mmCIF file of C-alpha atoms in Angstrom:
data_model
loop_
_atom_site.group_PDB
_atom_site.id
_atom_site.type_symbol
_atom_site.label_atom_id
_atom_site.label_comp_id
_atom_site.label_asym_id
_atom_site.label_seq_id
_atom_site.Cartn_x
_atom_site.Cartn_y
_atom_site.Cartn_z
ATOM 1 C CA MET A 1 -6.710 -17.242 -6.705
ATOM 2 C CA LYS A 2 -7.991 -15.928 -3.387
ATOM 3 C CA LYS A 3 -5.276 -15.332 -0.798
ATOM 4 C CA GLU A 4 -5.966 -15.522 2.921
ATOM 5 C CA PHE A 5 -4.266 -12.951 5.137
ATOM 6 C CA THR A 6 -4.016 -12.654 8.892
ATOM 7 C CA GLU A 7 -5.552 -9.618 10.559
ATOM 8 C CA ARG A 8 -2.082 -8.166 11.031
ATOM 9 C CA GLU A 9 -1.240 -8.607 7.332
ATOM 10 C CA LEU A 10 -4.548 -7.010 6.304
ATOM 11 C CA ASP A 11 -3.854 -4.052 8.585
ATOM 12 C CA ARG A 12 -0.410 -3.633 7.008
ATOM 13 C CA ILE A 13 -1.784 -3.848 3.460
ATOM 14 C CA ILE A 14 -4.405 -1.207 4.255
ATOM 15 C CA GLU A 15 -1.795 0.981 5.942
ATOM 16 C CA MET A 16 0.542 0.739 2.936
ATOM 17 C CA ALA A 17 -2.293 1.422 0.486
ATOM 18 C CA TRP A 18 -3.452 4.432 2.515
ATOM 19 C CA GLU A 19 0.039 6.008 2.520
ATOM 20 C CA ASP A 20 0.486 8.364 -0.418
ATOM 21 C CA ARG A 21 4.154 7.560 -0.993
ATOM 22 C CA THR A 22 3.901 3.753 -0.950
ATOM 23 C CA PRO A 23 3.483 2.470 -4.526
ATOM 24 C CA PHE A 24 1.239 -0.469 -5.328
ATOM 25 C CA GLU A 25 4.372 -2.253 -6.556
ATOM 26 C CA ALA A 26 5.741 -2.317 -2.971
ATOM 27 C CA ILE A 27 2.535 -3.985 -1.771
ATOM 28 C CA GLU A 28 2.814 -6.485 -4.605
ATOM 29 C CA PHE A 29 6.448 -7.210 -3.696
ATOM 30 C CA GLN A 30 5.716 -7.796 -0.006
ATOM 31 C CA PHE A 31 2.357 -9.562 -0.220
ATOM 32 C CA GLY A 32 2.138 -10.908 -3.772
ATOM 33 C CA ILE A 33 -1.141 -9.174 -4.634
ATOM 34 C CA SER A 34 -1.844 -6.962 -7.626
ATOM 35 C CA GLU A 35 -3.151 -3.403 -7.590
ATOM 36 C CA GLN A 36 -6.637 -4.696 -8.410
ATOM 37 C CA GLU A 37 -6.524 -7.183 -5.514
ATOM 38 C CA THR A 38 -5.384 -4.360 -3.208
ATOM 39 C CA ILE A 39 -8.347 -2.260 -4.340
ATOM 40 C CA GLU A 40 -10.705 -5.166 -3.668
ATOM 41 C CA ILE A 41 -9.287 -5.576 -0.142
ATOM 42 C CA MET A 42 -9.706 -1.847 0.505
ATOM 43 C CA ARG A 43 -13.303 -1.969 -0.780
ATOM 44 C CA ARG A 44 -14.127 -4.971 1.431
ATOM 45 C CA GLU A 45 -12.408 -3.751 4.625
ATOM 46 C CA MET A 46 -13.241 -0.036 4.628
ATOM 47 C CA LYS A 47 -16.444 1.912 5.083
ATOM 48 C CA PRO A 48 -17.931 2.881 1.700
ATOM 49 C CA SER A 49 -17.312 6.601 2.240
ATOM 50 C CA SER A 50 -13.695 6.004 3.282
ATOM 51 C CA PHE A 51 -13.118 3.790 0.265
ATOM 52 C CA ARG A 52 -14.532 6.420 -2.123
ATOM 53 C CA MET A 53 -12.343 9.105 -0.553
ATOM 54 C CA TRP A 54 -9.242 6.872 -0.838
ATOM 55 C CA ARG A 55 -9.994 5.903 -4.475
ATOM 56 C CA LYS A 56 -10.477 9.522 -5.476
ATOM 57 C CA ARG A 57 -7.158 10.435 -3.858
ATOM 58 C CA VAL A 58 -4.994 7.642 -5.306
ATOM 59 C CA GLN A 59 -6.474 7.307 -8.785
ATOM 60 C CA GLY A 60 -3.769 8.325 -11.254
ATOM 61 C CA ARG A 61 -1.469 9.592 -8.502
ATOM 62 C CA SER A 62 2.143 9.310 -9.624
ATOM 63 C CA THR A 63 3.416 8.407 -6.156
ATOM 64 C CA LYS A 64 1.169 5.319 -6.040
ATOM 65 C CA HIS A 65 2.396 3.990 -9.397
ATOM 66 C CA ALA A 66 6.128 3.398 -9.878
ATOM 67 C CA ALA A 67 5.811 3.726 -13.668
ATOM 68 C CA LEU A 68 4.440 7.275 -13.312
ATOM 69 C CA LYS A 69 7.195 8.509 -10.975
ATOM 70 C CA THR A 70 9.778 10.846 -12.367
ATOM 71 C CA SER A 71 13.349 9.611 -12.089
ATOM 72 C CA ASP A 72 14.606 12.970 -10.800
ATOM 73 C CA SER A 73 12.340 12.921 -7.748
ATOM 74 C CA THR A 74 14.775 12.388 -4.913
ATOM 75 C CA ARG A 75 13.569 12.456 -1.376
ATOM 76 C CA PHE A 76 15.232 12.630 2.012
ATOM 77 C CA LYS A 77 15.509 9.255 3.666
ATOM 78 C CA SER A 78 16.375 9.009 7.318
ATOM 79 C CA THR A 79 19.374 6.855 8.210
ATOM 80 C CA ARG A 80 17.140 5.214 10.820
ATOM 81 C CA GLN A 81 14.604 4.102 8.237
ATOM 82 C CA ARG A 82 14.800 0.376 7.593
ATOM 83 C CA HIS A 83 15.281 -0.819 4.066
ATOM 84 C CA ILE A 84 12.488 -2.765 2.399
ATOM 85 C CA SER A 85 13.356 -6.405 2.667
ATOM 86 C CA GLY A 86 11.705 -9.600 1.638
ATOM 87 C CA ASN A 87 10.014 -9.830 5.035
ATOM 88 C CA LYS A 88 6.280 -10.238 4.874
ATOM 89 C CA ILE A 89 5.741 -7.830 7.767
ATOM 90 C CA SER A 90 8.226 -5.086 8.467
ATOM 91 C CA LYS A 91 9.711 -4.995 11.939
ATOM 92 C CA ARG A 92 8.757 -2.045 14.069
#
């Protein structure tokens, strides 16, 4: 099933995928697309060299896959940071 996204949604998906600390599961929760679909979007929307650089960086990275994260990895979270909600696009 091919999903159609607005330009703003595509920008947000790419931004979330590019961030090292955002797992693919968060993208799936917000946009309903799998890791493979995210990779296909990145391949289609990015320059080939940028895509290769991104793939090399995220492949097997524990921060991009919730199942690979260690449970003892706690991280500072600002009180100003908004919680992830069911919103399709986070408010800025």
